[in-house]
């Protein structure tokens, strides 16, 4: 198991390098001068030159890459052009918020998805299954910003139960673990949970139906196990795949929440990306994408390792 | 004479899940005494597995209609409540399957699967259950049993897996063993080892065995009696000797002929008779074998033949047994 772990980590290094290179290149192949947006319209050529040197844009690309990578590795992701604050600070605060939102959404989605999936799988092809499956399909296919707005209209505008936007009272971006702050999390998390809910439900339904149709279930009954006993075996058989799907969903939510975060003004990476793009803040964009990509690689790694640890059928080579 | 230990009376199994009902078993009468081995043979789809599953009530309950009676050890199996049924399964009657790789849970170790079965039936500690599992592994002669208890099914060879499955089946000291083609998926040499092991265990534990097989050779090897199934009915039944030497049902004769002509070597399916079995959703009114029988006449197609005692020992479900007398030795070894 340890050897497998080391092997997987070593294996991830070239992927990480590739990711870094793509992040770097992504910004430099986009058209336009990165400094235009921060310079006053009547800035002198001299000032322009000075800023170019300060931000390092005057060097060759390979040089810039090495420097950038070296600094990134030591935790310095540069300075945001728009805000003047360190990118790392901005990114990590946003990552924290996004992680919180994504994690809560994934947990809700996983729980409901498993529930629907198990019920549908156990009663496959009955009306219960069809109802649960329809719900799952709706979850995957409904536009989430639309759902978000509907929820806001109902629970914030009409009923006034929950706040509509932000991550805390007064538009503060600072998260705290108390009910006042938690209220702000509910609507975006529920909106977001619909995605993993649908996908987990579909996966689990297929898994459970497939497992129940296997011969070994007859074998379990033949040795005297009842429904509950069989259920534990089904869970253990379904767990590796279901957990893997959950892990990947968490990864997708980390990066793919621009729309939801924008709708709810949730100060996470999605909103940060949004800001960076519209303000043409290249260091911020680079840093955010890099950190998100790293997260994804790490999550994939984690999912693989966990799945291997749980499923004896996967060869540990 | 004492009552047989296991008794099927007019067992009927109809699957109602599909468009039209599938009548997989249509009135099977079968008895098995304590310590007796009965082989059930017949073509694919003749209802052998469904019959075995019916004894343990393993056919999908909601989509199945059961008729007739199953009595084991004096108890009516169809009337068992949930608790008694769980105790009955594995504790009174155990089953082994054709493909142990599919019939064992892939994500549990063999040891865990056996201890789980034991603890389901008896209130004993994990450690004691494991000790019992170990001695079972030793009993079915699995080499380095201690280590094998901690392996997963896919990590073993087919023969070892089947031994493990037998150990699992014997874990709760059942009186009856239902063996559904336990050797079909194995190599010839391993087949023989498993058959010998089964026979040995049968003697040692005084087990009653119903042994389902396609392989007449294996049936003769292990069985006291043989019952031949066709389209969900037993068409001929008798001592292994009588079935082999003086079969009277044209279907049994066909099976033996195909074997005598070398068309059916060990392990091959019983497919050497021309034609195919009838549609179980649309069974003919008369003899189900009529479409393939060279002796068939109009009465055969009109009336369902009863199982009658022939003068040569077997009981056959055929109207024209007067035409089917073969010379002893004609079909075997000649
Ligand atoms: N759960 C079920 N639902 C519907 N039909 C079934 C079900 N189980 C079995 N059958 C049908 O019942 C018939 C008898 O099947 P069975 O498995 O008993 O045959 P078999 O004699 O064991 O054949 P084989 O030698 O191939 O194992 C087949 O036509 C099969 O398709
Ligand atoms: S009853 Fe008729 S059709 Fe059926 S096996 Fe006998 S001779 Fe053949
Ligand atoms: Mg079968």
XYZ file of C-alpha atoms and ligand atoms in Angstrom:
691
model
C 0.000 0.000 0.000
C 2.818 2.417 0.901
C 4.615 1.618 -2.340
C 1.449 2.291 -4.261
C 1.083 5.619 -2.505
C 4.644 6.710 -3.319
C 4.174 5.546 -6.896
C 1.021 7.608 -7.269
C 2.586 10.718 -5.771
C 5.658 10.476 -8.032
C 3.339 9.889 -10.940
C 1.508 13.125 -10.136
C 4.630 15.312 -10.453
C 4.766 15.524 -14.279
C 1.040 16.212 -14.281
C 1.566 19.085 -11.861
C 4.361 20.515 -14.015
C 2.135 20.318 -17.069
C -0.639 22.036 -15.182
C 1.690 24.831 -14.136
C 2.908 25.285 -17.699
C -0.623 25.479 -19.034
C -1.581 28.018 -16.364
C 1.402 30.111 -17.270
C 0.825 29.891 -20.999
C -2.911 30.456 -20.709
C -2.373 33.979 -19.559
C 0.339 34.825 -22.026
C -1.485 33.641 -25.096
C -4.475 35.797 -24.241
C -4.397 38.961 -26.328
C -3.834 42.454 -24.979
C -1.321 44.152 -22.733
C -1.733 42.942 -19.140
C -1.010 46.396 -17.729
C -3.496 48.375 -19.808
C -6.300 47.983 -17.336
C -4.344 49.397 -14.389
C -2.589 52.244 -16.137
C -4.196 55.619 -16.354
C -5.047 56.503 -19.943
C -2.431 59.268 -20.022
C 0.395 57.264 -18.430
C 3.852 58.083 -19.711
C 5.939 55.515 -21.581
C 8.433 55.693 -18.779
C 5.895 54.702 -16.140
C 4.709 51.901 -18.386
C 8.274 50.605 -18.679
C 8.807 50.769 -14.939
C 5.694 48.781 -14.230
C 6.663 46.200 -16.857
C 9.950 45.653 -15.045
C 8.287 45.553 -11.623
C 5.859 42.854 -12.744
C 8.606 41.052 -14.706
C 6.812 41.222 -18.038
C 9.978 42.406 -19.798
C 11.794 39.074 -19.607
C 11.666 36.083 -21.967
C 8.864 33.570 -21.481
C 11.034 30.668 -20.208
C 12.637 33.021 -17.747
C 9.284 34.324 -16.622
C 8.014 30.752 -16.217
C 10.949 29.607 -14.098
C 10.751 32.685 -11.924
C 7.005 32.385 -11.597
C 7.206 28.691 -10.748
C 9.976 29.250 -8.222
C 7.989 31.937 -6.488
C 4.787 29.920 -6.660
C 6.533 26.980 -4.992
C 7.603 29.219 -2.145
C 4.026 30.399 -1.741
C 4.356 33.707 -3.525
C 1.845 33.940 -6.324
C 2.561 37.577 -7.108
C 0.548 40.676 -6.503
C -2.937 41.267 -7.711
C -2.847 44.056 -10.258
C -6.311 45.278 -9.413
C -6.224 45.206 -5.603
C -2.479 45.395 -4.981
C -2.777 42.639 -2.374
C -0.792 39.379 -2.552
C -2.512 36.875 -4.844
C -1.850 34.055 -2.396
C -3.845 35.778 0.339
C -6.772 36.443 -1.949
C -6.711 32.961 -3.452
C -6.485 31.129 -0.183
C -9.273 33.050 1.400
C -11.414 32.351 -1.652
C -10.366 28.697 -1.688
C -11.423 28.408 1.925
C -14.852 29.783 1.136
C -15.264 27.644 -1.964
C -14.071 24.544 -0.164
C -16.614 25.167 2.551
C -19.413 25.645 0.068
C -18.368 22.688 -2.079
C -17.884 20.388 0.889
C -21.256 21.162 2.410
C -22.916 20.852 -1.003
C -21.167 17.538 -1.650
C -22.161 16.127 1.705
C -25.810 17.106 1.178
C -25.675 15.814 -2.408
C -23.972 12.585 -1.428
C -26.409 11.866 1.351
C -29.500 12.553 -0.743
C -27.970 10.908 -3.807
C -27.260 7.710 -1.874
C -30.739 7.741 -0.425
C -32.432 8.130 -3.802
C -29.955 5.803 -5.468
C -30.450 3.014 -2.960
C -34.210 3.281 -3.022
C -34.262 3.367 -6.825
C -31.811 0.494 -7.090
C -33.684 -1.682 -4.617
C -36.993 -1.065 -6.344
C -35.555 -0.846 -9.835
C -38.162 -0.396 -12.567
C -40.984 0.261 -10.132
C -42.646 3.663 -9.857
C -40.455 4.499 -6.850
C -37.429 4.017 -9.052
C -38.919 6.150 -11.790
C -39.757 8.970 -9.395
C -36.273 8.910 -7.853
C -34.590 8.670 -11.252
C -36.622 11.579 -12.594
C -35.507 13.655 -9.653
C -31.902 12.709 -10.351
C -32.174 13.643 -14.017
C -33.748 16.952 -13.054
C -30.878 17.564 -10.667
C -28.297 17.035 -13.369
C -30.088 18.961 -16.073
C -31.758 21.940 -14.384
C -29.740 25.151 -14.907
C -28.284 25.840 -11.501
C -28.120 29.603 -11.616
C -31.813 29.479 -12.502
C -32.539 27.166 -9.567
C -30.479 29.480 -7.380
C -32.547 32.459 -8.408
C -35.786 30.584 -7.854
C -34.661 29.622 -4.345
C -33.658 33.208 -3.634
C -37.051 34.443 -4.831
C -38.887 31.946 -2.642
C -36.826 31.847 0.547
C -35.319 35.327 0.596
C -37.602 37.635 -1.320
C -40.966 36.045 -0.527
C -40.559 34.269 2.794
C -37.632 36.278 4.065
C -36.227 33.248 5.895
C -32.701 33.298 4.584
C -30.256 35.925 3.305
C -29.808 35.983 -0.463
C -26.185 36.954 -1.031
C -22.786 37.154 0.567
C -21.024 35.055 3.151
C -21.901 37.048 6.202
C -23.813 40.043 7.423
C -22.892 43.382 5.907
C -21.305 41.786 2.874
C -18.229 40.771 4.870
C -16.219 38.007 3.281
C -15.045 36.666 6.596
C -16.540 33.294 7.496
C -17.345 32.350 11.070
C -18.822 29.153 12.486
C -22.055 30.471 13.882
C -25.693 30.438 12.886
C -25.601 34.045 11.610
C -23.000 33.058 9.043
C -24.346 29.598 8.435
C -27.620 31.052 7.190
C -25.717 32.543 4.281
C -24.396 29.140 3.342
C -27.710 27.328 3.113
C -29.125 28.558 -0.184
C -25.928 28.350 -2.263
C -25.067 24.969 -0.757
C -28.489 23.526 -1.467
C -28.418 24.909 -4.996
C -25.012 23.427 -5.571
C -25.826 20.079 -3.977
C -28.275 19.343 -6.748
C -25.423 18.494 -9.118
C -23.687 15.824 -7.004
C -27.076 14.618 -5.808
C -28.157 13.776 -9.335
C -24.891 12.184 -10.338
C -24.448 10.206 -7.130
C -28.082 9.033 -7.324
C -27.639 7.796 -10.879
C -24.364 6.063 -10.081
C -25.625 4.445 -6.902
C -28.849 3.311 -8.534
C -26.931 1.568 -11.309
C -24.482 0.100 -8.804
C -27.135 -1.220 -6.455
C -29.292 -2.682 -9.215
C -26.214 -4.355 -10.666
C -25.041 -5.719 -7.320
C -28.484 -7.047 -6.408
C -28.656 -8.916 -9.715
C -25.380 -10.701 -9.018
C -25.234 -14.345 -8.022
C -23.503 -13.709 -4.742
C -26.646 -12.068 -3.364
C -28.426 -15.400 -3.819
C -25.406 -16.938 -2.121
C -25.802 -14.579 0.842
C -29.482 -15.404 1.180
C -28.700 -19.097 0.879
C -26.497 -18.885 3.958
C -29.295 -17.305 5.948
C -28.727 -13.553 5.702
C -31.812 -11.369 5.848
C -32.468 -8.084 4.071
C -30.340 -6.104 6.516
C -27.422 -8.509 6.236
C -27.571 -8.341 2.461
C -27.814 -4.547 2.648
C -24.438 -4.318 4.408
C -22.857 -6.357 1.635
C -24.438 -4.134 -0.998
C -23.086 -1.049 0.763
C -19.596 -2.457 0.970
C -19.685 -3.424 -2.696
C -20.993 -0.049 -3.790
C -18.814 2.076 -1.498
C -15.573 2.299 -3.501
C -17.250 3.540 -6.655
C -19.731 5.785 -4.867
C -16.977 7.434 -2.825
C -14.860 7.913 -5.927
C -17.739 9.644 -7.663
C -18.256 11.819 -4.622
C -14.589 12.812 -4.571
C -14.634 13.740 -8.227
C -17.814 15.734 -7.729
C -16.145 17.673 -4.947
C -13.351 18.421 -7.406
C -15.760 19.648 -10.055
C -17.600 21.817 -7.574
C -14.353 23.430 -6.470
C -13.717 24.720 -9.941
C -17.104 24.792 -11.527
C -19.063 27.065 -9.289
C -18.587 30.398 -11.050
C -22.249 30.780 -11.857
C -23.558 29.824 -8.440
C -21.001 31.922 -6.597
C -21.866 34.862 -8.819
C -25.585 34.479 -8.269
C -25.126 34.383 -4.509
C -22.108 36.732 -4.407
C -20.287 33.997 -2.515
C -16.675 35.172 -2.107
C -15.057 31.996 -3.406
C -12.727 31.079 -6.241
C -15.509 31.200 -8.801
C -16.218 34.815 -7.980
C -12.500 35.508 -7.805
C -12.015 34.069 -11.294
C -14.902 36.156 -12.472
C -13.313 39.282 -11.016
C -9.881 38.411 -12.363
C -11.184 37.870 -15.862
C -13.272 41.006 -16.065
C -10.569 43.172 -14.549
C -7.876 41.506 -16.674
C -5.945 40.790 -13.467
C -3.430 38.298 -14.868
C -1.450 37.336 -11.742
C -4.687 36.760 -9.895
C -6.088 34.671 -12.739
C -2.918 32.603 -12.982
C -2.736 32.027 -9.261
C -6.378 31.055 -8.942
C -6.279 28.617 -11.843
C -3.048 27.093 -10.596
C -4.364 26.508 -7.110
C -7.616 25.060 -8.440
C -5.754 22.738 -10.786
C -3.493 21.588 -7.965
C -6.547 20.868 -5.904
C -8.024 18.772 -8.660
C -4.881 16.719 -9.138
C -4.625 16.192 -5.399
C -8.271 15.169 -5.165
C -7.897 12.681 -7.994
C -4.948 11.226 -6.189
C -6.883 10.968 -2.973
C -9.847 9.349 -4.702
C -7.612 6.768 -6.365
C -5.828 5.911 -3.162
C -9.025 5.638 -1.148
C -10.679 3.526 -3.793
C -7.701 1.208 -3.950
C -7.661 0.887 -0.196
C -11.367 0.011 -0.137
C -11.616 -2.333 -3.086
C -9.588 -5.524 -2.872
C -10.184 -6.282 -6.538
C -8.038 -3.386 -7.750
C -4.469 -4.571 -8.205
C -1.979 -2.742 -6.050
C 1.000 -2.617 -8.326
C -40.200 -47.365 5.829
C -39.360 -44.052 7.439
C -40.344 -40.811 5.785
C -37.743 -39.413 3.375
C -35.771 -36.513 4.844
C -36.540 -34.176 1.972
C -39.684 -34.377 -0.062
C -41.080 -32.366 -2.966
C -44.781 -32.867 -3.678
C -46.106 -31.557 -6.964
C -43.722 -28.618 -6.833
C -44.635 -25.910 -9.308
C -42.710 -22.715 -9.962
C -44.093 -20.084 -12.312
C -42.343 -16.803 -13.007
C -44.894 -14.066 -13.390
C -42.511 -11.148 -13.887
C -42.522 -11.182 -17.693
C -45.178 -10.693 -20.327
C -46.572 -14.202 -20.064
C -46.020 -16.566 -17.132
C -42.989 -18.855 -17.485
C -43.714 -22.296 -16.105
C -40.223 -23.361 -15.141
C -41.220 -26.246 -12.850
C -44.446 -28.177 -13.461
C -45.190 -30.697 -10.769
C -41.978 -32.227 -9.531
C -42.177 -35.104 -7.056
C -38.866 -36.007 -5.531
C -37.713 -37.642 -2.328
C -34.255 -37.779 -0.798
C -33.490 -39.970 2.200
C -30.981 -39.136 4.896
C -27.511 -39.799 3.562
C -28.737 -40.336 0.046
C -27.376 -38.635 -3.062
C -29.761 -37.905 -5.894
C -28.533 -36.520 -9.199
C -30.756 -34.214 -11.181
C -29.849 -34.113 -14.839
C -31.348 -32.510 -17.919
C -30.767 -29.968 -20.611
C -30.155 -26.313 -19.972
C -33.390 -24.602 -19.014
C -35.134 -27.753 -17.821
C -35.666 -26.227 -14.379
C -32.981 -27.883 -12.289
C -31.656 -24.729 -10.680
C -35.135 -23.330 -10.154
C -36.109 -26.531 -8.335
C -33.095 -26.272 -6.035
C -33.739 -22.615 -5.350
C -37.364 -23.381 -4.558
C -36.236 -25.696 -1.760
C -34.500 -22.746 -0.085
C -37.167 -20.292 -1.240
C -34.543 -18.329 -3.120
C -36.554 -17.527 -6.221
C -37.581 -13.851 -6.298
C -40.606 -13.971 -4.019
C -42.701 -11.249 -5.622
C -42.344 -12.440 -9.189
C -42.795 -16.126 -8.489
C -45.818 -18.306 -7.938
C -45.090 -21.502 -6.056
C -47.341 -24.505 -5.949
C -47.075 -27.831 -4.160
C -45.192 -28.709 -1.028
C -41.612 -28.809 0.180
C -40.971 -30.809 3.339
C -37.551 -31.038 4.959
C -36.973 -32.879 8.203
C -40.713 -33.018 8.756
C -41.175 -29.255 8.417
C -43.186 -27.459 5.774
C -40.688 -25.068 4.177
C -43.303 -22.850 2.554
C -44.810 -22.156 5.975
C -41.584 -21.029 7.670
C -41.541 -17.514 9.123
C -38.659 -15.133 8.440
C -36.638 -16.175 11.467
C -37.119 -19.875 10.957
C -36.341 -19.488 7.266
C -33.042 -17.719 8.012
C -32.142 -20.533 10.410
C -33.214 -23.114 7.847
C -31.059 -21.613 5.111
C -27.538 -22.761 5.715
C -28.379 -24.417 9.015
C -30.604 -27.174 7.676
C -30.114 -26.976 3.928
C -27.040 -25.400 2.301
C -26.268 -24.737 -1.308
C -23.158 -24.626 -3.444
C -23.101 -22.983 -6.819
C -21.616 -23.573 -10.224
C -19.311 -20.568 -10.329
C -17.934 -19.766 -6.868
C -16.291 -16.620 -8.184
C -19.744 -15.195 -8.823
C -21.448 -16.777 -5.842
C -19.052 -15.354 -3.236
C -18.974 -11.690 -2.286
C -15.942 -10.221 -4.076
C -15.118 -7.616 -1.421
C -15.155 -9.810 1.677
C -12.410 -12.263 2.587
C -13.346 -15.928 2.573
C -12.771 -16.112 6.305
C -15.169 -13.231 6.915
C -17.820 -14.807 4.728
C -17.619 -18.079 6.623
C -17.554 -16.539 10.100
C -20.478 -14.342 9.091
C -22.503 -17.442 8.231
C -21.565 -19.202 11.471
C -22.369 -16.198 13.642
C -25.647 -15.769 11.849
C -26.682 -19.194 13.123
C -24.944 -19.527 16.451
C -24.159 -17.080 19.253
C -20.406 -17.594 19.341
C -17.468 -15.199 19.398
C -15.608 -14.029 16.314
C -12.484 -15.852 17.409
C -14.338 -19.150 17.877
C -16.089 -18.761 14.544
C -12.755 -18.174 12.908
C -11.323 -21.270 14.537
C -14.207 -23.219 13.081
C -13.634 -21.683 9.657
C -10.007 -22.715 9.883
C -10.843 -26.312 10.701
C -13.345 -26.329 7.830
C -10.642 -25.135 5.443
C -8.427 -27.919 6.734
C -11.248 -30.387 6.297
C -11.770 -29.506 2.623
C -7.985 -29.701 2.229
C -7.116 -26.149 1.294
C -3.335 -25.791 1.606
C -2.041 -23.153 4.063
C -5.569 -22.627 5.339
C -4.645 -19.953 7.882
C -3.421 -17.637 5.140
C -6.216 -18.527 2.730
C -8.848 -17.398 5.194
C -7.653 -13.851 4.631
C -7.725 -13.932 0.861
C -10.452 -12.669 -1.426
C -12.282 -14.990 -3.827
C -10.529 -13.628 -6.906
C -7.150 -14.449 -5.433
C -7.763 -18.209 -5.533
C -7.853 -20.816 -8.271
C -11.197 -22.237 -9.379
C -10.709 -25.521 -7.559
C -9.679 -23.824 -4.306
C -12.623 -21.463 -4.560
C -15.014 -24.377 -4.905
C -13.447 -26.004 -1.856
C -13.903 -22.742 0.046
C -17.521 -22.647 -1.092
C -18.024 -26.184 0.179
C -16.464 -25.168 3.488
C -18.878 -22.247 3.654
C -21.820 -24.517 2.900
C -20.829 -26.959 5.649
C -20.127 -24.201 8.188
C -23.447 -24.547 10.011
C -23.726 -28.330 9.904
C -26.552 -28.667 7.385
C -28.315 -31.971 6.809
C -28.911 -31.394 3.128
C -26.531 -30.064 0.511
C -27.863 -28.702 -2.755
C -25.062 -28.729 -5.310
C -25.866 -26.838 -8.485
C -23.355 -28.012 -11.068
C -20.465 -27.723 -8.625
C -17.909 -28.999 -11.106
C -19.046 -27.665 -14.476
C -16.750 -24.646 -14.388
C -13.659 -26.661 -13.453
C -10.904 -28.549 -15.287
C -11.400 -32.287 -15.659
C -8.819 -33.281 -13.035
C -10.108 -30.733 -10.544
C -13.658 -31.928 -11.226
C -12.760 -35.404 -10.086
C -11.067 -34.114 -6.935
C -14.132 -32.084 -6.019
C -16.461 -35.023 -6.696
C -14.346 -37.269 -4.499
C -14.293 -34.635 -1.767
C -18.071 -34.303 -1.916
C -18.543 -38.039 -1.670
C -16.171 -38.242 1.259
C -17.900 -35.390 3.114
C -21.269 -36.886 2.331
C -20.279 -40.117 4.073
C -18.613 -38.367 6.973
C -21.487 -36.019 7.766
C -24.307 -38.259 6.571
C -25.440 -35.533 4.203
C -28.334 -35.828 1.833
C -27.254 -34.338 -1.483
C -29.124 -33.193 -4.542
C -26.527 -32.944 -7.213
C -27.417 -31.063 -10.367
C -25.274 -31.782 -13.364
C -25.100 -31.984 -17.134
C -22.604 -34.722 -16.824
C -24.025 -38.254 -16.762
C -20.594 -39.595 -15.908
C -20.416 -37.452 -12.800
C -23.990 -38.382 -11.897
C -23.198 -42.085 -11.992
C -20.035 -41.462 -10.032
C -21.682 -39.854 -7.015
C -25.424 -40.591 -7.069
C -27.513 -43.380 -5.618
C -30.458 -42.314 -7.703
C -30.861 -40.241 -10.833
C -33.818 -38.077 -11.832
C -34.003 -36.802 -15.395
C -35.720 -33.470 -15.910
C -37.320 -32.142 -19.049
C -39.289 -28.898 -19.383
C -39.855 -28.600 -15.650
C -40.926 -32.207 -15.068
C -39.137 -35.313 -13.958
C -39.515 -37.587 -16.955
C -37.630 -40.560 -15.585
C -36.336 -41.520 -12.216
C -34.677 -44.568 -10.722
C -31.517 -46.012 -9.245
C -28.364 -44.870 -10.998
C -27.865 -48.454 -12.188
C -31.305 -48.840 -13.690
C -31.214 -45.439 -15.394
C -27.916 -46.262 -17.019
C -28.683 -49.824 -18.017
C -32.391 -49.876 -18.769
C -33.675 -46.374 -19.379
C -37.252 -46.338 -20.654
C -38.002 -42.735 -21.481
C -37.022 -41.769 -25.054
C -35.366 -38.605 -23.714
C -33.155 -40.516 -21.273
C -32.318 -42.969 -24.031
C -31.389 -40.045 -26.269
C -29.081 -38.650 -23.613
C -27.372 -41.986 -23.150
C -27.059 -42.598 -26.872
C -25.420 -39.262 -27.465
C -23.009 -40.134 -24.702
C -22.345 -43.631 -26.036
C -21.548 -42.208 -29.444
C -18.938 -39.991 -27.890
C -20.958 -36.924 -28.747
C -21.011 -36.106 -25.100
C -17.690 -36.238 -23.391
C -17.212 -35.274 -19.788
C -18.337 -31.769 -19.021
C -20.071 -31.138 -22.301
C -23.641 -29.947 -22.323
C -26.486 -32.321 -23.064
C -27.250 -30.909 -26.446
C -26.911 -33.861 -28.743
C -30.626 -34.553 -29.231
C -32.084 -32.934 -32.335
C -34.501 -30.063 -31.783
C -34.918 -27.768 -28.826
C -37.038 -27.845 -25.666
C -40.510 -26.275 -25.705
C -41.267 -22.689 -24.795
C -41.965 -22.659 -21.050
C -44.418 -19.812 -21.510
C -46.443 -21.927 -23.944
C -46.177 -25.586 -22.968
C -47.928 -28.162 -25.153
C -50.972 -29.900 -23.736
C -49.530 -33.381 -24.049
C -46.033 -34.778 -23.630
C -43.535 -31.918 -23.696
C -40.989 -34.082 -25.488
C -43.346 -35.026 -28.373
C -41.912 -32.489 -30.838
C -38.516 -34.169 -30.622
C -39.564 -37.781 -30.020
C -39.324 -40.324 -32.829
C -41.992 -42.462 -31.177
C -44.543 -39.685 -30.780
C -48.119 -40.467 -31.777
C -51.382 -38.521 -31.491
C -52.212 -39.631 -27.935
C -48.781 -38.328 -26.863
C -49.759 -34.863 -28.042
C -53.203 -35.032 -26.425
C -52.607 -36.277 -22.893
C -50.007 -35.566 -20.282
C -48.310 -38.907 -19.502
C -48.172 -39.980 -15.858
C -45.029 -41.239 -14.181
C -45.440 -45.028 -14.331
C -43.445 -47.834 -12.801
C -41.698 -49.881 -15.465
C -40.830 -53.539 -15.057
C -37.112 -52.736 -15.421
C -36.968 -50.624 -12.287
C -37.205 -46.984 -13.349
C -40.315 -44.843 -13.347
C -40.919 -43.059 -16.652
C -43.330 -40.385 -17.846
C -44.090 -41.884 -21.250
C -47.081 -43.494 -22.945
C -45.084 -45.849 -25.081
C -42.616 -47.509 -22.753
C -43.565 -50.791 -24.417
C -41.590 -49.586 -27.408
C -38.506 -48.491 -25.515
C -37.076 -51.633 -24.040
C -33.371 -51.695 -24.769
C -31.061 -54.603 -24.375
C -28.936 -54.291 -21.230
C -25.547 -52.885 -22.099
C -26.718 -51.579 -25.451
C -26.342 -47.956 -24.456
C -23.384 -48.085 -22.147
C -19.921 -49.319 -22.716
C -21.001 -51.333 -25.793
N -36.010 -15.360 -11.937
C -36.480 -15.853 -13.099
N -37.402 -15.160 -13.804
C -37.869 -15.640 -14.974
N -37.490 -16.804 -15.523
C -36.576 -17.544 -14.879
C -36.011 -17.099 -13.635
N -35.110 -18.023 -13.218
C -35.120 -18.994 -14.165
N -35.989 -18.722 -15.147
C -36.292 -19.568 -16.314
O -36.654 -20.830 -15.855
C -36.187 -21.827 -16.742
C -35.436 -22.878 -15.996
O -34.211 -22.327 -15.529
P -33.138 -23.147 -14.695
O -32.107 -22.164 -14.313
O -33.790 -23.912 -13.629
O -32.549 -24.156 -15.746
P -31.429 -25.233 -15.500
O -32.040 -26.546 -15.719
O -30.764 -25.000 -14.204
O -30.450 -24.904 -16.685
P -28.876 -24.832 -16.692
O -28.443 -26.215 -16.942
O -28.568 -23.938 -17.841
O -28.432 -24.299 -15.396
C -35.361 -21.118 -17.786
O -36.116 -20.980 -18.948
C -35.084 -19.784 -17.180
O -35.000 -18.807 -18.180
S -45.116 -39.942 -24.383
Fe -44.914 -40.130 -26.533
S -43.898 -38.309 -27.186
Fe -43.645 -38.419 -25.005
S -41.750 -39.475 -24.766
Fe -43.260 -41.063 -24.720
S -43.427 -41.703 -26.804
Fe -42.325 -39.797 -26.871
Mg -28.865 -24.230 -13.631
